Amino acid sequence: MTTEKHFIPLNIAVLTVSDTRTDSDDISGKTLVERAQEAGHQVIEKKIVPDNIYRIRSAVSAWIADDDINVVLTTGGTGVTGRDGTPEAVQPLLDKVLDGFGEIFRMLSYQDIKTSTIQSRAIAGVANATYVFCLPGSSGACRTAWDDLIKEQLDFRTRPCNLVQLMPRLLEK
């Protein structure tokens, strides 16, 4: 007997971290929204906040606390300049870090941008049964992360395993 797995749409929130972007020129945020929707997910909120640890943490915290949001995607603030603070803002909120995400993301990025990938501090994890992915601010990096990593892991049909199938167990004690 074959059990057919069906796609399970998730509710996603997208946060662009930038001191200069607006809705009209936020290519990376739009890229993530479009990719998530094309995959069959629902983007239920999108925001832009300045590269400020407390503003980032506030937005992500609110989404983590919202039972209707399954996934948070951030873009921007993962570099090494003085204002890049997304990992510092988000990491304390995570219950578990998905180390493999950053490792694989940088490996994939190396194919396109060579050694410049060491400047990326992309991270992912889970907090309060919400998956959080912090991506660089370039639209190319967002495409790489979504197309080559996140999309399949947010698809219940992906074998041998995926993040969606673990969702009912994320709050186990």
JSON list of C-alpha atoms in Angstrom, two decimals:
[
{"chain": "A", "resi": 1, "resn": "MET", "atom": "CA", "xyz": [0.00, 0.00, 0.00]},
{"chain": "A", "resi": 2, "resn": "THR", "atom": "CA", "xyz": [1.46, 3.36, -1.05]},
{"chain": "A", "resi": 3, "resn": "THR", "atom": "CA", "xyz": [0.69, 6.40, 1.00]},
{"chain": "A", "resi": 4, "resn": "GLU", "atom": "CA", "xyz": [0.64, 9.51, -1.14]},
{"chain": "A", "resi": 5, "resn": "LYS", "atom": "CA", "xyz": [1.99, 12.60, 0.61]},
{"chain": "A", "resi": 6, "resn": "HIS", "atom": "CA", "xyz": [0.23, 15.87, -0.12]},
{"chain": "A", "resi": 7, "resn": "PHE", "atom": "CA", "xyz": [1.66, 19.36, -0.05]},
{"chain": "A", "resi": 8, "resn": "ILE", "atom": "CA", "xyz": [0.99, 21.25, 3.19]},
{"chain": "A", "resi": 9, "resn": "PRO", "atom": "CA", "xyz": [0.98, 25.04, 2.74]},
{"chain": "A", "resi": 10, "resn": "LEU", "atom": "CA", "xyz": [2.72, 26.95, 5.53]},
{"chain": "A", "resi": 11, "resn": "ASN", "atom": "CA", "xyz": [2.21, 30.50, 6.78]},
{"chain": "A", "resi": 12, "resn": "ILE", "atom": "CA", "xyz": [5.33, 32.54, 6.21]},
{"chain": "A", "resi": 13, "resn": "ALA", "atom": "CA", "xyz": [6.44, 36.00, 7.37]},
{"chain": "A", "resi": 14, "resn": "VAL", "atom": "CA", "xyz": [9.21, 37.88, 5.54]},
{"chain": "A", "resi": 15, "resn": "LEU", "atom": "CA", "xyz": [11.42, 40.50, 7.17]},
{"chain": "A", "resi": 16, "resn": "THR", "atom": "CA", "xyz": [13.81, 42.71, 5.23]},
{"chain": "A", "resi": 17, "resn": "VAL", "atom": "CA", "xyz": [16.54, 44.20, 7.38]},
{"chain": "A", "resi": 18, "resn": "SER", "atom": "CA", "xyz": [17.82, 47.38, 5.78]},
{"chain": "A", "resi": 19, "resn": "ASP", "atom": "CA", "xyz": [18.53, 51.02, 6.54]},
{"chain": "A", "resi": 20, "resn": "THR", "atom": "CA", "xyz": [17.87, 52.03, 2.94]},
{"chain": "A", "resi": 21, "resn": "ARG", "atom": "CA", "xyz": [15.28, 49.72, 1.32]},
{"chain": "A", "resi": 22, "resn": "THR", "atom": "CA", "xyz": [11.62, 50.61, 0.81]},
{"chain": "A", "resi": 23, "resn": "ASP", "atom": "CA", "xyz": [8.74, 48.49, -0.47]},
{"chain": "A", "resi": 24, "resn": "SER", "atom": "CA", "xyz": [9.40, 49.74, -3.99]},
{"chain": "A", "resi": 25, "resn": "ASP", "atom": "CA", "xyz": [13.07, 48.68, -4.16]},
{"chain": "A", "resi": 26, "resn": "ASP", "atom": "CA", "xyz": [13.14, 45.68, -1.81]},
{"chain": "A", "resi": 27, "resn": "ILE", "atom": "CA", "xyz": [14.15, 43.09, -4.42]},
{"chain": "A", "resi": 28, "resn": "SER", "atom": "CA", "xyz": [15.30, 40.46, -1.91]},
{"chain": "A", "resi": 29, "resn": "GLY", "atom": "CA", "xyz": [12.11, 40.60, 0.15]},
{"chain": "A", "resi": 30, "resn": "LYS", "atom": "CA", "xyz": [10.01, 40.44, -3.03]},
{"chain": "A", "resi": 31, "resn": "THR", "atom": "CA", "xyz": [12.09, 37.48, -4.23]},
{"chain": "A", "resi": 32, "resn": "LEU", "atom": "CA", "xyz": [11.34, 35.54, -1.04]},
{"chain": "A", "resi": 33, "resn": "VAL", "atom": "CA", "xyz": [7.63, 36.42, -1.14]},
{"chain": "A", "resi": 34, "resn": "GLU", "atom": "CA", "xyz": [7.32, 35.37, -4.79]},
{"chain": "A", "resi": 35, "resn": "ARG", "atom": "CA", "xyz": [9.27, 32.13, -4.31]},
{"chain": "A", "resi": 36, "resn": "ALA", "atom": "CA", "xyz": [7.24, 31.14, -1.23]},
{"chain": "A", "resi": 37, "resn": "GLN", "atom": "CA", "xyz": [3.94, 31.87, -2.97]},
{"chain": "A", "resi": 38, "resn": "GLU", "atom": "CA", "xyz": [4.98, 30.04, -6.14]},
{"chain": "A", "resi": 39, "resn": "ALA", "atom": "CA", "xyz": [5.77, 27.00, -3.97]},
{"chain": "A", "resi": 40, "resn": "GLY", "atom": "CA", "xyz": [2.20, 27.10, -2.61]},
{"chain": "A", "resi": 41, "resn": "HIS", "atom": "CA", "xyz": [2.81, 28.74, 0.77]},
{"chain": "A", "resi": 42, "resn": "GLN", "atom": "CA", "xyz": [0.96, 31.76, 2.18]},
{"chain": "A", "resi": 43, "resn": "VAL", "atom": "CA", "xyz": [2.95, 34.89, 2.95]},
{"chain": "A", "resi": 44, "resn": "ILE", "atom": "CA", "xyz": [0.84, 36.44, 5.64]},
{"chain": "A", "resi": 45, "resn": "GLU", "atom": "CA", "xyz": [3.07, 39.36, 6.56]},
{"chain": "A", "resi": 46, "resn": "LYS", "atom": "CA", "xyz": [6.06, 41.29, 5.18]},
{"chain": "A", "resi": 47, "resn": "LYS", "atom": "CA", "xyz": [7.96, 44.07, 6.91]},
{"chain": "A", "resi": 48, "resn": "ILE", "atom": "CA", "xyz": [11.07, 46.18, 6.52]},
{"chain": "A", "resi": 49, "resn": "VAL", "atom": "CA", "xyz": [13.00, 47.22, 9.64]},
{"chain": "A", "resi": 50, "resn": "PRO", "atom": "CA", "xyz": [16.27, 49.10, 10.05]},
{"chain": "A", "resi": 51, "resn": "ASP", "atom": "CA", "xyz": [19.45, 47.19, 10.79]},
{"chain": "A", "resi": 52, "resn": "ASN", "atom": "CA", "xyz": [19.00, 47.55, 14.54]},
{"chain": "A", "resi": 53, "resn": "ILE", "atom": "CA", "xyz": [19.26, 44.50, 16.80]},
{"chain": "A", "resi": 54, "resn": "TYR", "atom": "CA", "xyz": [16.27, 45.47, 18.92]},
{"chain": "A", "resi": 55, "resn": "ARG", "atom": "CA", "xyz": [13.98, 46.30, 15.98]},
{"chain": "A", "resi": 56, "resn": "ILE", "atom": "CA", "xyz": [14.91, 43.00, 14.31]},
{"chain": "A", "resi": 57, "resn": "ARG", "atom": "CA", "xyz": [14.43, 41.05, 17.52]},
{"chain": "A", "resi": 58, "resn": "SER", "atom": "CA", "xyz": [11.07, 42.71, 18.16]},
{"chain": "A", "resi": 59, "resn": "ALA", "atom": "CA", "xyz": [9.69, 41.81, 14.73]},
{"chain": "A", "resi": 60, "resn": "VAL", "atom": "CA", "xyz": [10.98, 38.24, 14.81]},
{"chain": "A", "resi": 61, "resn": "SER", "atom": "CA", "xyz": [9.84, 37.74, 18.42]},
{"chain": "A", "resi": 62, "resn": "ALA", "atom": "CA", "xyz": [6.29, 38.80, 17.57]},
{"chain": "A", "resi": 63, "resn": "TRP", "atom": "CA", "xyz": [6.16, 36.32, 14.69]},
{"chain": "A", "resi": 64, "resn": "ILE", "atom": "CA", "xyz": [7.66, 33.51, 16.78]},
{"chain": "A", "resi": 65, "resn": "ALA", "atom": "CA", "xyz": [4.96, 34.13, 19.39]},
{"chain": "A", "resi": 66, "resn": "ASP", "atom": "CA", "xyz": [2.19, 34.08, 16.76]},
{"chain": "A", "resi": 67, "resn": "ASP", "atom": "CA", "xyz": [0.76, 30.56, 16.52]},
{"chain": "A", "resi": 68, "resn": "ASP", "atom": "CA", "xyz": [-0.41, 31.28, 12.95]},
{"chain": "A", "resi": 69, "resn": "ILE", "atom": "CA", "xyz": [3.14, 31.75, 11.61]},
{"chain": "A", "resi": 70, "resn": "ASN", "atom": "CA", "xyz": [5.14, 28.62, 10.79]},
{"chain": "A", "resi": 71, "resn": "VAL", "atom": "CA", "xyz": [8.21, 30.15, 9.15]},
{"chain": "A", "resi": 72, "resn": "VAL", "atom": "CA", "xyz": [10.10, 33.44, 9.37]},
{"chain": "A", "resi": 73, "resn": "LEU", "atom": "CA", "xyz": [12.44, 34.42, 6.53]},
{"chain": "A", "resi": 74, "resn": "THR", "atom": "CA", "xyz": [14.76, 37.37, 7.06]},
{"chain": "A", "resi": 75, "resn": "THR", "atom": "CA", "xyz": [16.96, 38.97, 4.45]},
{"chain": "A", "resi": 76, "resn": "GLY", "atom": "CA", "xyz": [19.78, 41.38, 5.24]},
{"chain": "A", "resi": 77, "resn": "GLY", "atom": "CA", "xyz": [22.04, 42.14, 8.15]},
{"chain": "A", "resi": 78, "resn": "THR", "atom": "CA", "xyz": [24.07, 38.92, 8.02]},
{"chain": "A", "resi": 79, "resn": "GLY", "atom": "CA", "xyz": [27.34, 40.45, 6.86]},
{"chain": "A", "resi": 80, "resn": "VAL", "atom": "CA", "xyz": [30.31, 41.66, 8.88]},
{"chain": "A", "resi": 81, "resn": "THR", "atom": "CA", "xyz": [29.93, 45.45, 8.94]},
{"chain": "A", "resi": 82, "resn": "GLY", "atom": "CA", "xyz": [29.24, 47.34, 12.12]},
{"chain": "A", "resi": 83, "resn": "ARG", "atom": "CA", "xyz": [25.50, 47.64, 11.40]},
{"chain": "A", "resi": 84, "resn": "ASP", "atom": "CA", "xyz": [25.00, 43.96, 10.42]},
{"chain": "A", "resi": 85, "resn": "GLY", "atom": "CA", "xyz": [23.23, 42.50, 13.45]},
{"chain": "A", "resi": 86, "resn": "THR", "atom": "CA", "xyz": [20.63, 39.98, 12.32]},
{"chain": "A", "resi": 87, "resn": "PRO", "atom": "CA", "xyz": [22.42, 36.89, 13.74]},
{"chain": "A", "resi": 88, "resn": "GLU", "atom": "CA", "xyz": [22.96, 38.68, 17.06]},
{"chain": "A", "resi": 89, "resn": "ALA", "atom": "CA", "xyz": [19.30, 39.70, 17.15]},
{"chain": "A", "resi": 90, "resn": "VAL", "atom": "CA", "xyz": [17.88, 36.30, 16.24]},
{"chain": "A", "resi": 91, "resn": "GLN", "atom": "CA", "xyz": [20.19, 33.69, 17.72]},
{"chain": "A", "resi": 92, "resn": "PRO", "atom": "CA", "xyz": [19.20, 34.35, 21.37]},
{"chain": "A", "resi": 93, "resn": "LEU", "atom": "CA", "xyz": [15.56, 33.70, 20.37]},
{"chain": "A", "resi": 94, "resn": "LEU", "atom": "CA", "xyz": [16.27, 30.24, 18.93]},
{"chain": "A", "resi": 95, "resn": "ASP", "atom": "CA", "xyz": [15.54, 27.08, 20.90]},
{"chain": "A", "resi": 96, "resn": "LYS", "atom": "CA", "xyz": [17.72, 25.10, 18.50]},
{"chain": "A", "resi": 97, "resn": "VAL", "atom": "CA", "xyz": [20.15, 26.18, 15.79]},
{"chain": "A", "resi": 98, "resn": "LEU", "atom": "CA", "xyz": [20.19, 24.31, 12.48]},
{"chain": "A", "resi": 99, "resn": "ASP", "atom": "CA", "xyz": [23.95, 24.48, 11.95]},
{"chain": "A", "resi": 100, "resn": "GLY", "atom": "CA", "xyz": [23.76, 22.56, 8.69]},
{"chain": "A", "resi": 101, "resn": "PHE", "atom": "CA", "xyz": [21.80, 25.36, 7.03]},
{"chain": "A", "resi": 102, "resn": "GLY", "atom": "CA", "xyz": [24.60, 27.92, 7.26]},
{"chain": "A", "resi": 103, "resn": "GLU", "atom": "CA", "xyz": [27.21, 25.35, 6.34]},
{"chain": "A", "resi": 104, "resn": "ILE", "atom": "CA", "xyz": [25.37, 24.14, 3.23]},
{"chain": "A", "resi": 105, "resn": "PHE", "atom": "CA", "xyz": [24.33, 27.66, 2.25]},
{"chain": "A", "resi": 106, "resn": "ARG", "atom": "CA", "xyz": [27.95, 28.82, 2.23]},
{"chain": "A", "resi": 107, "resn": "MET", "atom": "CA", "xyz": [29.00, 25.71, 0.31]},
{"chain": "A", "resi": 108, "resn": "LEU", "atom": "CA", "xyz": [26.37, 26.45, -2.36]},
{"chain": "A", "resi": 109, "resn": "SER", "atom": "CA", "xyz": [27.24, 30.15, -2.43]},
{"chain": "A", "resi": 110, "resn": "TYR", "atom": "CA", "xyz": [30.88, 29.32, -3.00]},
{"chain": "A", "resi": 111, "resn": "GLN", "atom": "CA", "xyz": [29.92, 28.04, -6.46]},
{"chain": "A", "resi": 112, "resn": "ASP", "atom": "CA", "xyz": [28.72, 31.55, -7.38]},
{"chain": "A", "resi": 113, "resn": "ILE", "atom": "CA", "xyz": [30.75, 34.00, -5.32]},
{"chain": "A", "resi": 114, "resn": "LYS", "atom": "CA", "xyz": [33.83, 31.95, -4.39]},
{"chain": "A", "resi": 115, "resn": "THR", "atom": "CA", "xyz": [35.62, 32.98, -1.20]},
{"chain": "A", "resi": 116, "resn": "SER", "atom": "CA", "xyz": [33.33, 35.99, -0.64]},
{"chain": "A", "resi": 117, "resn": "THR", "atom": "CA", "xyz": [30.93, 33.49, 0.93]},
{"chain": "A", "resi": 118, "resn": "ILE", "atom": "CA", "xyz": [32.97, 33.60, 4.15]},
{"chain": "A", "resi": 119, "resn": "GLN", "atom": "CA", "xyz": [31.41, 37.03, 4.76]},
{"chain": "A", "resi": 120, "resn": "SER", "atom": "CA", "xyz": [27.97, 35.46, 5.14]},
{"chain": "A", "resi": 121, "resn": "ARG", "atom": "CA", "xyz": [26.72, 34.70, 8.62]},
{"chain": "A", "resi": 122, "resn": "ALA", "atom": "CA", "xyz": [23.47, 33.11, 7.42]},
{"chain": "A", "resi": 123, "resn": "ILE", "atom": "CA", "xyz": [21.81, 31.07, 10.17]},
{"chain": "A", "resi": 124, "resn": "ALA", "atom": "CA", "xyz": [18.63, 29.08, 10.76]},
{"chain": "A", "resi": 125, "resn": "GLY", "atom": "CA", "xyz": [16.89, 27.51, 13.69]},
{"chain": "A", "resi": 126, "resn": "VAL", "atom": "CA", "xyz": [13.62, 26.82, 15.42]},
{"chain": "A", "resi": 127, "resn": "ALA", "atom": "CA", "xyz": [11.90, 28.85, 18.14]},
{"chain": "A", "resi": 128, "resn": "ASN", "atom": "CA", "xyz": [8.50, 28.09, 19.66]},
{"chain": "A", "resi": 129, "resn": "ALA", "atom": "CA", "xyz": [7.76, 25.64, 16.81]},
{"chain": "A", "resi": 130, "resn": "THR", "atom": "CA", "xyz": [8.56, 28.34, 14.21]},
{"chain": "A", "resi": 131, "resn": "TYR", "atom": "CA", "xyz": [11.36, 27.86, 11.71]},
{"chain": "A", "resi": 132, "resn": "VAL", "atom": "CA", "xyz": [13.57, 30.94, 11.27]},
{"chain": "A", "resi": 133, "resn": "PHE", "atom": "CA", "xyz": [15.96, 31.45, 8.35]},
{"chain": "A", "resi": 134, "resn": "CYS", "atom": "CA", "xyz": [18.28, 34.48, 8.28]},
{"chain": "A", "resi": 135, "resn": "LEU", "atom": "CA", "xyz": [19.61, 35.12, 4.79]},
{"chain": "A", "resi": 136, "resn": "PRO", "atom": "CA", "xyz": [21.96, 37.68, 3.26]},
{"chain": "A", "resi": 137, "resn": "GLY", "atom": "CA", "xyz": [20.47, 40.79, 1.69]},
{"chain": "A", "resi": 138, "resn": "SER", "atom": "CA", "xyz": [21.31, 40.05, -1.93]},
{"chain": "A", "resi": 139, "resn": "SER", "atom": "CA", "xyz": [18.55, 38.71, -4.15]},
{"chain": "A", "resi": 140, "resn": "GLY", "atom": "CA", "xyz": [21.01, 36.13, -5.52]},
{"chain": "A", "resi": 141, "resn": "ALA", "atom": "CA", "xyz": [21.65, 34.78, -2.03]},
{"chain": "A", "resi": 142, "resn": "CYS", "atom": "CA", "xyz": [17.89, 34.66, -1.38]},
{"chain": "A", "resi": 143, "resn": "ARG", "atom": "CA", "xyz": [17.35, 32.70, -4.60]},
{"chain": "A", "resi": 144, "resn": "THR", "atom": "CA", "xyz": [20.14, 30.27, -3.71]},
{"chain": "A", "resi": 145, "resn": "ALA", "atom": "CA", "xyz": [18.85, 29.74, -0.18]},
{"chain": "A", "resi": 146, "resn": "TRP", "atom": "CA", "xyz": [15.22, 29.27, -1.24]},
{"chain": "A", "resi": 147, "resn": "ASP", "atom": "CA", "xyz": [15.75, 27.27, -4.43]},
{"chain": "A", "resi": 148, "resn": "ASP", "atom": "CA", "xyz": [18.51, 24.97, -3.19]},
{"chain": "A", "resi": 149, "resn": "LEU", "atom": "CA", "xyz": [17.72, 24.52, 0.52]},
{"chain": "A", "resi": 150, "resn": "ILE", "atom": "CA", "xyz": [14.57, 25.99, 2.02]},
{"chain": "A", "resi": 151, "resn": "LYS", "atom": "CA", "xyz": [11.99, 25.11, -0.64]},
{"chain": "A", "resi": 152, "resn": "GLU", "atom": "CA", "xyz": [12.48, 21.35, -0.36]},
{"chain": "A", "resi": 153, "resn": "GLN", "atom": "CA", "xyz": [12.72, 21.36, 3.42]},
{"chain": "A", "resi": 154, "resn": "LEU", "atom": "CA", "xyz": [9.39, 23.23, 3.62]},
{"chain": "A", "resi": 155, "resn": "ASP", "atom": "CA", "xyz": [7.73, 20.65, 1.36]},
{"chain": "A", "resi": 156, "resn": "PHE", "atom": "CA", "xyz": [6.11, 17.76, 3.24]},
{"chain": "A", "resi": 157, "resn": "ARG", "atom": "CA", "xyz": [6.63, 15.53, 0.18]},
{"chain": "A", "resi": 158, "resn": "THR", "atom": "CA", "xyz": [10.46, 15.77, 0.28]},
{"chain": "A", "resi": 159, "resn": "ARG", "atom": "CA", "xyz": [12.10, 12.47, 1.09]},
{"chain": "A", "resi": 160, "resn": "PRO", "atom": "CA", "xyz": [13.82, 11.06, 3.03]},
{"chain": "A", "resi": 161, "resn": "CYS", "atom": "CA", "xyz": [12.82, 13.80, 5.48]},
{"chain": "A", "resi": 162, "resn": "ASN", "atom": "CA", "xyz": [11.82, 17.43, 5.74]},
{"chain": "A", "resi": 163, "resn": "LEU", "atom": "CA", "xyz": [11.19, 20.10, 8.36]},
{"chain": "A", "resi": 164, "resn": "VAL", "atom": "CA", "xyz": [7.40, 20.05, 7.90]},
{"chain": "A", "resi": 165, "resn": "GLN", "atom": "CA", "xyz": [7.04, 16.47, 9.10]},
{"chain": "A", "resi": 166, "resn": "LEU", "atom": "CA", "xyz": [8.79, 17.45, 12.34]},
{"chain": "A", "resi": 167, "resn": "MET", "atom": "CA", "xyz": [6.45, 20.34, 13.12]},
{"chain": "A", "resi": 168, "resn": "PRO", "atom": "CA", "xyz": [4.02, 18.34, 15.33]},
{"chain": "A", "resi": 169, "resn": "ARG", "atom": "CA", "xyz": [6.98, 17.34, 17.53]},
{"chain": "A", "resi": 170, "resn": "LEU", "atom": "CA", "xyz": [8.76, 20.68, 17.87]},
{"chain": "A", "resi": 171, "resn": "LEU", "atom": "CA", "xyz": [7.21, 21.52, 21.24]},
{"chain": "A", "resi": 172, "resn": "GLU", "atom": "CA", "xyz": [7.86, 18.10, 22.83]},
{"chain": "A", "resi": 173, "resn": "LYS", "atom": "CA", "xyz": [9.41, 18.17, 26.28]}
]
